[in-house]
């Protein structure tokens, strides 16, 4: 919903924990928030207000609201409902490195196109029934973001990933819509299409403060039917979620689906988010703070505008070359991409 990585317990027990919505946690495909405040926060957002925002600013207000949001499900497995710990992130990393051993000496290349299947879960009165136009706009946002078209100057890169809408399914069900997380395993098992290479996106109503969540590639072998991304319907382009309605909740969550952690994974401590060209960041950004440097003893200012942060949609602009390499590695290792001699 939702950086850098997973939580306690073996990776096999995590049902795809990548929660990270735009108020995303970005890591736990099974995380649930316990909302105490209506403000939007990506699943797995910062646990405390951002001291680097100016008091009274919009960013400071957003950070304050985020401080009250937690991803938690008291009734769920103990491995669910919390952000990925450093130990869990390291376990995901070990799985990746092990999967890449047979591919040493090969050129790793991203796919030309990722097929996208969107499952619209709406209420019987039509709430949440997003139009075909907005669905296509969301896919277009993904395509543009991963092409590097939102980047400013030389900050970003073309990841090589492309996205193409393959199918749309629609289910009007009040119970599913009102409480998606309660029924999510059943919903995804019934609706999911394709193999590990197919991006399944579920749009629905999510609890206050939660924008979306995603599974990680490493979760697919154990629970293939649960693989995919869940996003709040009002975060699609043109939605009603203030500051988070330009489609970058989807961009962020798909980053998790392709193996990326949050930029603030592990805080100021090595190995950070396991990407060399994203500066260390002590905690998630909120709003769009300028010149923020939460790890002043380490090189670079915080990657506030990176898609894997928690900044407002309008502030998010790019992935880095290091993140691109990491997504390609995950694609080849776990989603059936090409490896050429």
mmCIF file of C-alpha atoms in Angstrom:
data_model
loop_
_atom_site.group_PDB
_atom_site.id
_atom_site.type_symbol
_atom_site.label_atom_id
_atom_site.label_comp_id
_atom_site.label_asym_id
_atom_site.label_seq_id
_atom_site.Cartn_x
_atom_site.Cartn_y
_atom_site.Cartn_z
ATOM 1 C CA UNK A 1 0.000 0.000 0.000
ATOM 2 C CA UNK A 2 2.892 0.998 -0.220
ATOM 3 C CA UNK A 3 10.474 2.678 0.357
ATOM 4 C CA UNK A 4 12.193 -0.221 1.201
ATOM 5 C CA UNK A 5 10.628 -3.445 2.181
ATOM 6 C CA UNK A 6 8.693 -6.163 4.011
ATOM 7 C CA UNK A 7 7.974 -7.300 7.548
ATOM 8 C CA UNK A 8 8.609 -9.986 10.038
ATOM 9 C CA UNK A 9 8.201 -13.652 9.312
ATOM 10 C CA UNK A 10 9.347 -15.515 6.257
ATOM 11 C CA UNK A 11 8.639 -14.005 2.877
ATOM 12 C CA UNK A 12 6.489 -17.027 2.149
ATOM 13 C CA UNK A 13 4.014 -16.000 4.846
ATOM 14 C CA UNK A 14 3.604 -12.490 3.562
ATOM 15 C CA UNK A 15 0.699 -12.426 1.192
ATOM 16 C CA UNK A 16 2.389 -9.782 -0.830
ATOM 17 C CA UNK A 17 2.971 -7.147 1.583
ATOM 18 C CA UNK A 18 3.702 -4.232 -0.382
ATOM 19 C CA UNK A 19 1.393 -1.665 0.855
ATOM 20 C CA UNK A 20 2.019 1.696 -0.302
ATOM 21 C CA UNK A 21 -0.530 3.870 -1.610
ATOM 22 C CA UNK A 22 -0.293 7.418 -2.041
ATOM 23 C CA UNK A 23 -0.864 7.504 1.450
ATOM 24 C CA UNK A 24 0.737 4.378 0.574
ATOM 25 C CA UNK A 25 2.760 2.218 2.544
ATOM 26 C CA UNK A 26 4.129 0.532 -0.209
ATOM 27 C CA UNK A 27 4.580 -2.746 1.005
ATOM 28 C CA UNK A 28 2.071 -5.038 2.245
ATOM 29 C CA UNK A 29 -0.450 -6.273 -0.045
ATOM 30 C CA UNK A 30 -2.299 -7.324 2.983
ATOM 31 C CA UNK A 31 -1.928 -4.386 5.277
ATOM 32 C CA UNK A 32 -4.869 -2.604 6.762
ATOM 33 C CA UNK A 33 -4.981 0.868 8.273
ATOM 34 C CA UNK A 34 -6.547 1.780 11.579
ATOM 35 C CA UNK A 35 -7.629 5.295 10.668
ATOM 36 C CA UNK A 36 -7.754 7.868 13.406
ATOM 37 C CA UNK A 37 -7.701 10.872 11.121
ATOM 38 C CA UNK A 38 -9.194 11.477 7.666
ATOM 39 C CA UNK A 39 -5.993 12.825 6.152
ATOM 40 C CA UNK A 40 -4.470 10.852 3.259
ATOM 41 C CA UNK A 41 -1.345 8.854 3.980
ATOM 42 C CA UNK A 42 0.319 6.215 1.899
ATOM 43 C CA UNK A 43 0.220 2.871 3.462
ATOM 44 C CA UNK A 44 3.307 2.690 5.520
ATOM 45 C CA UNK A 45 3.700 6.410 5.801
ATOM 46 C CA UNK A 46 5.967 8.235 8.213
ATOM 47 C CA UNK A 47 5.250 7.457 11.830
ATOM 48 C CA UNK A 48 5.905 11.007 13.007
ATOM 49 C CA UNK A 49 5.282 14.495 11.624
ATOM 50 C CA UNK A 50 7.962 15.796 9.311
ATOM 51 C CA UNK A 51 10.107 18.251 11.297
ATOM 52 C CA UNK A 52 11.577 19.579 8.076
ATOM 53 C CA UNK A 53 8.318 21.184 6.925
ATOM 54 C CA UNK A 54 7.574 24.745 7.893
ATOM 55 C CA UNK A 55 4.922 24.991 10.648
ATOM 56 C CA UNK A 56 1.574 25.942 9.211
ATOM 57 C CA UNK A 57 2.483 24.925 5.667
ATOM 58 C CA UNK A 58 0.366 22.516 3.637
ATOM 59 C CA UNK A 59 3.192 20.001 3.771
ATOM 60 C CA UNK A 60 3.372 20.260 7.540
ATOM 61 C CA UNK A 61 -0.385 19.773 7.808
ATOM 62 C CA UNK A 62 -0.208 16.713 5.586
ATOM 63 C CA UNK A 63 2.628 15.290 7.651
ATOM 64 C CA UNK A 64 0.711 15.857 10.852
ATOM 65 C CA UNK A 65 -2.265 13.969 9.479
ATOM 66 C CA UNK A 66 -0.006 11.185 8.264
ATOM 67 C CA UNK A 67 1.365 10.798 11.763
ATOM 68 C CA UNK A 68 -1.985 9.458 12.919
ATOM 69 C CA UNK A 69 -2.304 6.866 10.195
ATOM 70 C CA UNK A 70 -1.092 3.313 10.718
ATOM 71 C CA UNK A 71 -1.240 0.232 8.579
ATOM 72 C CA UNK A 72 -2.546 -2.395 10.931
ATOM 73 C CA UNK A 73 -5.005 -5.254 11.095
ATOM 74 C CA UNK A 74 -5.398 -6.532 14.666
ATOM 75 C CA UNK A 75 -7.176 -9.624 13.434
ATOM 76 C CA UNK A 76 -4.675 -10.524 10.753
ATOM 77 C CA UNK A 77 -1.596 -12.709 10.782
ATOM 78 C CA UNK A 78 1.212 -11.228 12.864
ATOM 79 C CA UNK A 79 3.237 -10.769 9.710
ATOM 80 C CA UNK A 80 0.655 -8.342 8.391
ATOM 81 C CA UNK A 81 -0.164 -4.793 9.251
ATOM 82 C CA UNK A 82 3.275 -3.278 9.721
ATOM 83 C CA UNK A 83 5.892 -1.823 7.448
ATOM 84 C CA UNK A 84 8.664 -3.919 6.079
ATOM 85 C CA UNK A 85 11.391 -4.200 8.659
ATOM 86 C CA UNK A 86 15.104 -4.009 7.830
ATOM 87 C CA UNK A 87 15.309 -7.767 8.368
ATOM 88 C CA UNK A 88 12.441 -8.469 6.019
ATOM 89 C CA UNK A 89 13.843 -6.142 3.400
ATOM 90 C CA UNK A 90 17.130 -8.020 3.650
ATOM 91 C CA UNK A 91 15.263 -11.294 3.149
ATOM 92 C CA UNK A 92 13.636 -9.990 -0.029
ATOM 93 C CA UNK A 93 17.066 -8.840 -1.166
ATOM 94 C CA UNK A 94 18.561 -12.284 -0.505
ATOM 95 C CA UNK A 95 15.793 -13.880 -2.555
ATOM 96 C CA UNK A 96 16.516 -11.510 -5.425
ATOM 97 C CA UNK A 97 20.262 -12.120 -5.408
ATOM 98 C CA UNK A 98 19.726 -15.884 -5.276
ATOM 99 C CA UNK A 99 17.312 -15.748 -8.209
ATOM 100 C CA UNK A 100 19.819 -13.742 -10.266
ATOM 101 C CA UNK A 101 22.714 -16.201 -9.832
ATOM 102 C CA UNK A 102 21.791 -18.300 -12.912
ATOM 103 C CA UNK A 103 21.564 -15.095 -14.961
ATOM 104 C CA UNK A 104 25.118 -13.896 -14.384
ATOM 105 C CA UNK A 105 26.760 -12.871 -17.620
ATOM 106 C CA UNK A 106 23.437 -12.166 -19.279
ATOM 107 C CA UNK A 107 22.026 -8.834 -20.357
ATOM 108 C CA UNK A 108 18.829 -8.095 -18.500
ATOM 109 C CA UNK A 109 16.151 -6.274 -20.466
ATOM 110 C CA UNK A 110 12.694 -5.037 -19.478
ATOM 111 C CA UNK A 111 9.618 -6.210 -21.397
ATOM 112 C CA UNK A 112 8.329 -4.131 -24.231
ATOM 113 C CA UNK A 113 4.833 -4.146 -22.776
ATOM 114 C CA UNK A 114 3.226 -5.090 -19.463
ATOM 115 C CA UNK A 115 -0.412 -6.181 -19.932
ATOM 116 C CA UNK A 116 -2.728 -4.447 -17.465
ATOM 117 C CA UNK A 117 -6.047 -5.839 -16.258
ATOM 118 C CA UNK A 118 -8.159 -3.436 -14.192
ATOM 119 C CA UNK A 119 -10.832 -4.825 -11.877
ATOM 120 C CA UNK A 120 -13.361 -2.174 -10.857
ATOM 121 C CA UNK A 121 -15.079 -2.952 -7.544
ATOM 122 C CA UNK A 122 -17.995 -0.550 -7.042
ATOM 123 C CA UNK A 123 -21.087 -0.100 -4.906
ATOM 124 C CA UNK A 124 -24.439 -1.145 -6.279
ATOM 125 C CA UNK A 125 -25.515 2.511 -6.443
ATOM 126 C CA UNK A 126 -22.611 3.291 -8.785
ATOM 127 C CA UNK A 127 -20.126 4.752 -6.310
ATOM 128 C CA UNK A 128 -16.602 3.865 -7.343
ATOM 129 C CA UNK A 129 -17.617 2.752 -10.833
ATOM 130 C CA UNK A 130 -14.777 4.582 -12.575
ATOM 131 C CA UNK A 131 -15.233 5.211 -16.262
ATOM 132 C CA UNK A 132 -13.338 3.546 -19.085
ATOM 133 C CA UNK A 133 -11.842 6.949 -19.852
ATOM 134 C CA UNK A 134 -10.339 7.354 -16.386
ATOM 135 C CA UNK A 135 -9.024 3.793 -16.456
ATOM 136 C CA UNK A 136 -7.241 4.495 -19.727
ATOM 137 C CA UNK A 137 -5.908 7.750 -18.289
ATOM 138 C CA UNK A 138 -4.462 5.810 -15.343
ATOM 139 C CA UNK A 139 -2.708 3.399 -17.685
ATOM 140 C CA UNK A 140 -1.435 6.375 -19.685
ATOM 141 C CA UNK A 141 -0.034 7.920 -16.484
ATOM 142 C CA UNK A 142 1.818 4.681 -15.758
ATOM 143 C CA UNK A 143 3.201 4.583 -19.269
ATOM 144 C CA UNK A 144 4.357 8.195 -19.143
ATOM 145 C CA UNK A 145 5.844 7.889 -15.651
ATOM 146 C CA UNK A 146 7.867 4.807 -16.539
ATOM 147 C CA UNK A 147 8.991 6.417 -19.804
ATOM 148 C CA UNK A 148 10.399 9.305 -17.765
ATOM 149 C CA UNK A 149 8.055 11.908 -19.225
ATOM 150 C CA UNK A 150 7.366 13.623 -15.875
ATOM 151 C CA UNK A 151 11.052 14.051 -15.075
ATOM 152 C CA UNK A 152 12.593 17.511 -14.926
ATOM 153 C CA UNK A 153 15.853 17.954 -16.792
ATOM 154 C CA UNK A 154 18.181 15.009 -16.303
ATOM 155 C CA UNK A 155 16.769 13.836 -12.959
ATOM 156 C CA UNK A 156 14.947 10.808 -14.281
ATOM 157 C CA UNK A 157 15.269 8.014 -16.783
ATOM 158 C CA UNK A 158 13.233 5.897 -19.170
ATOM 159 C CA UNK A 159 12.800 2.598 -17.316
ATOM 160 C CA UNK A 160 11.968 0.687 -20.487
ATOM 161 C CA UNK A 161 8.664 -0.539 -19.041
ATOM 162 C CA UNK A 162 5.506 0.051 -21.074
ATOM 163 C CA UNK A 163 1.904 -0.553 -20.041
ATOM 164 C CA UNK A 164 -1.069 -1.519 -22.181
ATOM 165 C CA UNK A 165 -4.652 -2.038 -21.058
ATOM 166 C CA UNK A 166 -5.658 -5.635 -21.790
ATOM 167 C CA UNK A 167 -9.040 -5.963 -20.049
ATOM 168 C CA UNK A 168 -11.457 -4.321 -17.618
ATOM 169 C CA UNK A 169 -13.795 -6.249 -15.322
ATOM 170 C CA UNK A 170 -16.600 -4.679 -13.291
ATOM 171 C CA UNK A 171 -18.230 -5.986 -10.134
ATOM 172 C CA UNK A 172 -20.930 -4.037 -8.271
ATOM 173 C CA UNK A 173 -21.024 -5.484 -4.768
ATOM 174 C CA UNK A 174 -21.727 -3.379 -1.678
ATOM 175 C CA UNK A 175 -19.888 -5.707 0.708
ATOM 176 C CA UNK A 176 -16.783 -5.906 -1.475
ATOM 177 C CA UNK A 177 -16.790 -2.148 -2.015
ATOM 178 C CA UNK A 178 -17.365 -1.113 1.613
ATOM 179 C CA UNK A 179 -14.868 -3.567 3.069
ATOM 180 C CA UNK A 180 -12.496 -4.666 0.324
ATOM 181 C CA UNK A 181 -9.757 -5.693 2.737
ATOM 182 C CA UNK A 182 -12.078 -8.141 4.478
ATOM 183 C CA UNK A 183 -12.829 -9.927 1.218
ATOM 184 C CA UNK A 184 -9.625 -9.205 -0.673
ATOM 185 C CA UNK A 185 -8.270 -12.757 -0.793
ATOM 186 C CA UNK A 186 -11.537 -14.051 -2.239
ATOM 187 C CA UNK A 187 -11.859 -11.139 -4.651
ATOM 188 C CA UNK A 188 -8.368 -11.487 -6.018
ATOM 189 C CA UNK A 189 -8.576 -15.281 -6.256
ATOM 190 C CA UNK A 190 -11.766 -15.007 -8.310
ATOM 191 C CA UNK A 191 -10.825 -12.129 -10.550
ATOM 192 C CA UNK A 192 -7.079 -12.212 -11.158
ATOM 193 C CA UNK A 193 -5.996 -12.897 -14.751
ATOM 194 C CA UNK A 194 -2.743 -13.937 -16.391
ATOM 195 C CA UNK A 195 0.604 -15.015 -15.026
ATOM 196 C CA UNK A 196 3.354 -13.181 -13.114
ATOM 197 C CA UNK A 197 3.864 -10.819 -16.055
ATOM 198 C CA UNK A 198 0.284 -9.479 -15.942
ATOM 199 C CA UNK A 199 -0.380 -6.425 -13.792
ATOM 200 C CA UNK A 200 -3.749 -6.786 -12.080
ATOM 201 C CA UNK A 201 -5.060 -3.525 -10.588
ATOM 202 C CA UNK A 202 -8.084 -3.448 -8.274
ATOM 203 C CA UNK A 203 -9.887 -0.132 -7.784
ATOM 204 C CA UNK A 204 -12.219 0.184 -4.817
ATOM 205 C CA UNK A 205 -13.057 2.107 -1.654
ATOM 206 C CA UNK A 206 -10.273 2.003 0.940
ATOM 207 C CA UNK A 207 -10.239 3.063 4.561
ATOM 208 C CA UNK A 208 -9.587 6.700 5.328
ATOM 209 C CA UNK A 209 -5.926 7.497 4.963
ATOM 210 C CA UNK A 210 -5.082 4.482 2.793
ATOM 211 C CA UNK A 211 -4.433 5.146 -0.863
ATOM 212 C CA UNK A 212 -3.296 1.726 -2.028
ATOM 213 C CA UNK A 213 -1.047 -1.291 -1.567
ATOM 214 C CA UNK A 214 0.812 -3.888 -3.602
ATOM 215 C CA UNK A 215 2.455 -7.282 -3.511
ATOM 216 C CA UNK A 216 6.154 -7.791 -4.252
ATOM 217 C CA UNK A 217 7.508 -10.030 -7.025
ATOM 218 C CA UNK A 218 9.002 -12.391 -4.426
ATOM 219 C CA UNK A 219 5.489 -13.111 -3.101
ATOM 220 C CA UNK A 220 4.187 -14.522 -6.387
ATOM 221 C CA UNK A 221 5.446 -18.128 -6.162
ATOM 222 C CA UNK A 222 3.663 -18.764 -2.849
ATOM 223 C CA UNK A 223 0.427 -16.869 -3.540
ATOM 224 C CA UNK A 224 0.030 -16.227 -7.267
ATOM 225 C CA UNK A 225 -3.706 -15.560 -6.967
ATOM 226 C CA UNK A 226 -3.035 -12.613 -4.646
ATOM 227 C CA UNK A 227 -0.498 -10.878 -6.891
ATOM 228 C CA UNK A 228 -1.377 -7.322 -7.864
ATOM 229 C CA UNK A 229 -2.037 -3.733 -6.855
ATOM 230 C CA UNK A 230 -5.011 -2.247 -4.998
ATOM 231 C CA UNK A 231 -5.725 1.484 -5.261
ATOM 232 C CA UNK A 232 -8.472 3.747 -3.988
ATOM 233 C CA UNK A 233 -10.816 4.630 -6.845
ATOM 234 C CA UNK A 234 -10.609 8.352 -6.106
ATOM 235 C CA UNK A 235 -6.829 8.418 -6.705
ATOM 236 C CA UNK A 236 -7.184 7.743 -10.420
ATOM 237 C CA UNK A 237 -6.720 10.800 -12.647
ATOM 238 C CA UNK A 238 -9.619 13.181 -12.107
ATOM 239 C CA UNK A 239 -10.604 11.609 -8.784
ATOM 240 C CA UNK A 240 -11.752 13.425 -5.660
ATOM 241 C CA UNK A 241 -8.774 12.636 -3.408
ATOM 242 C CA UNK A 242 -7.208 16.058 -2.842
ATOM 243 C CA UNK A 243 -3.473 16.147 -3.700
ATOM 244 C CA UNK A 244 -3.557 12.494 -4.670
ATOM 245 C CA UNK A 245 -5.729 12.418 -7.779
ATOM 246 C CA UNK A 246 -3.263 12.514 -10.656
ATOM 247 C CA UNK A 247 -2.680 8.766 -10.838
ATOM 248 C CA UNK A 248 0.648 8.477 -9.050
ATOM 249 C CA UNK A 249 -0.705 6.229 -6.337
ATOM 250 C CA UNK A 250 -0.767 3.734 -9.172
ATOM 251 C CA UNK A 251 2.748 4.716 -10.248
ATOM 252 C CA UNK A 252 4.040 4.246 -6.705
ATOM 253 C CA UNK A 253 2.305 0.920 -6.090
ATOM 254 C CA UNK A 254 3.440 -0.523 -9.403
ATOM 255 C CA UNK A 255 6.964 0.397 -8.294
ATOM 256 C CA UNK A 256 6.493 -2.033 -5.397
ATOM 257 C CA UNK A 257 4.981 -4.606 -7.752
ATOM 258 C CA UNK A 258 8.251 -4.337 -9.685
ATOM 259 C CA UNK A 259 10.369 -4.742 -6.556
ATOM 260 C CA UNK A 260 11.155 -1.234 -5.300
ATOM 261 C CA UNK A 261 11.174 -0.231 -1.641
ATOM 262 C CA UNK A 262 10.362 3.238 -0.379
ATOM 263 C CA UNK A 263 13.141 5.790 -0.692
ATOM 264 C CA UNK A 264 13.128 6.065 3.109
ATOM 265 C CA UNK A 265 13.619 2.339 3.737
ATOM 266 C CA UNK A 266 16.052 1.833 6.639
ATOM 267 C CA UNK A 267 16.197 5.583 7.234
ATOM 268 C CA UNK A 268 19.729 6.979 7.339
ATOM 269 C CA UNK A 269 21.254 3.533 7.802
ATOM 270 C CA UNK A 270 22.861 1.302 5.185
ATOM 271 C CA UNK A 271 21.746 -0.236 2.882
ATOM 272 C CA UNK A 272 18.873 2.236 2.621
ATOM 273 C CA UNK A 273 16.531 1.274 -0.193
ATOM 274 C CA UNK A 274 19.182 -0.910 -1.870
ATOM 275 C CA UNK A 275 19.538 1.657 -4.655
ATOM 276 C CA UNK A 276 22.829 3.549 -4.965
ATOM 277 C CA UNK A 277 21.532 6.711 -6.630
ATOM 278 C CA UNK A 278 18.645 7.548 -4.270
ATOM 279 C CA UNK A 279 19.984 9.602 -1.328
ATOM 280 C CA UNK A 280 19.301 8.312 2.168
ATOM 281 C CA UNK A 281 16.155 9.675 3.811
ATOM 282 C CA UNK A 282 15.269 9.388 7.487
ATOM 283 C CA UNK A 283 11.490 9.283 6.986
ATOM 284 C CA UNK A 284 8.825 9.804 4.373
ATOM 285 C CA UNK A 285 8.247 13.230 2.882
ATOM 286 C CA UNK A 286 4.798 14.840 2.969
ATOM 287 C CA UNK A 287 3.556 17.566 0.668
ATOM 288 C CA UNK A 288 6.490 18.826 -1.379
ATOM 289 C CA UNK A 289 9.180 20.185 0.986
ATOM 290 C CA UNK A 290 12.054 22.059 -0.665
ATOM 291 C CA UNK A 291 15.672 21.405 0.232
ATOM 292 C CA UNK A 292 14.805 18.743 2.791
ATOM 293 C CA UNK A 293 17.866 16.882 4.109
ATOM 294 C CA UNK A 294 16.918 14.453 6.863
ATOM 295 C CA UNK A 295 20.270 12.623 6.733
ATOM 296 C CA UNK A 296 22.623 15.654 6.804
ATOM 297 C CA UNK A 297 25.744 13.581 7.384
ATOM 298 C CA UNK A 298 25.204 11.685 4.124
ATOM 299 C CA UNK A 299 25.419 12.963 0.522
ATOM 300 C CA UNK A 300 22.421 14.477 -1.219
ATOM 301 C CA UNK A 301 19.129 16.021 -0.230
ATOM 302 C CA UNK A 302 16.092 13.834 0.330
ATOM 303 C CA UNK A 303 14.571 12.343 -2.859
ATOM 304 C CA UNK A 304 11.305 14.202 -2.296
ATOM 305 C CA UNK A 305 10.205 14.047 -5.940
ATOM 306 C CA UNK A 306 10.916 10.344 -6.403
ATOM 307 C CA UNK A 307 7.875 8.209 -7.185
ATOM 308 C CA UNK A 308 8.715 5.908 -4.262
ATOM 309 C CA UNK A 309 8.296 8.642 -1.648
ATOM 310 C CA UNK A 310 5.020 9.813 -0.047
ATOM 311 C CA UNK A 311 4.925 13.288 -1.567
ATOM 312 C CA UNK A 312 1.852 14.819 -3.216
ATOM 313 C CA UNK A 313 1.100 13.608 -6.743
ATOM 314 C CA UNK A 314 2.040 16.955 -8.275
ATOM 315 C CA UNK A 315 5.462 16.723 -6.643
ATOM 316 C CA UNK A 316 6.375 13.257 -7.903
ATOM 317 C CA UNK A 317 8.398 13.210 -11.110
ATOM 318 C CA UNK A 318 10.807 10.335 -11.610
ATOM 319 C CA UNK A 319 12.579 7.047 -11.030
ATOM 320 C CA UNK A 320 16.381 6.851 -11.068
ATOM 321 C CA UNK A 321 18.703 4.695 -13.151
ATOM 322 C CA UNK A 322 19.416 2.573 -10.095
ATOM 323 C CA UNK A 323 15.722 1.992 -9.497
ATOM 324 C CA UNK A 324 15.339 1.111 -13.167
ATOM 325 C CA UNK A 325 18.045 -1.526 -12.883
ATOM 326 C CA UNK A 326 16.420 -2.957 -9.781
ATOM 327 C CA UNK A 327 12.992 -3.192 -11.427
ATOM 328 C CA UNK A 328 14.499 -4.964 -14.418
ATOM 329 C CA UNK A 329 16.300 -7.412 -12.119
ATOM 330 C CA UNK A 330 13.034 -8.242 -10.366
ATOM 331 C CA UNK A 331 11.218 -8.586 -13.671
ATOM 332 C CA UNK A 332 13.724 -11.075 -15.064
ATOM 333 C CA UNK A 333 14.080 -12.961 -11.787
ATOM 334 C CA UNK A 334 10.410 -13.296 -10.860
ATOM 335 C CA UNK A 335 8.103 -12.146 -13.665
ATOM 336 C CA UNK A 336 9.514 -13.936 -16.686
ATOM 337 C CA UNK A 337 11.371 -11.153 -18.456
ATOM 338 C CA UNK A 338 14.131 -11.597 -21.017
ATOM 339 C CA UNK A 339 17.741 -12.417 -20.176
ATOM 340 C CA UNK A 340 20.042 -12.276 -23.196
ATOM 341 C CA UNK A 341 23.567 -13.576 -23.521
#
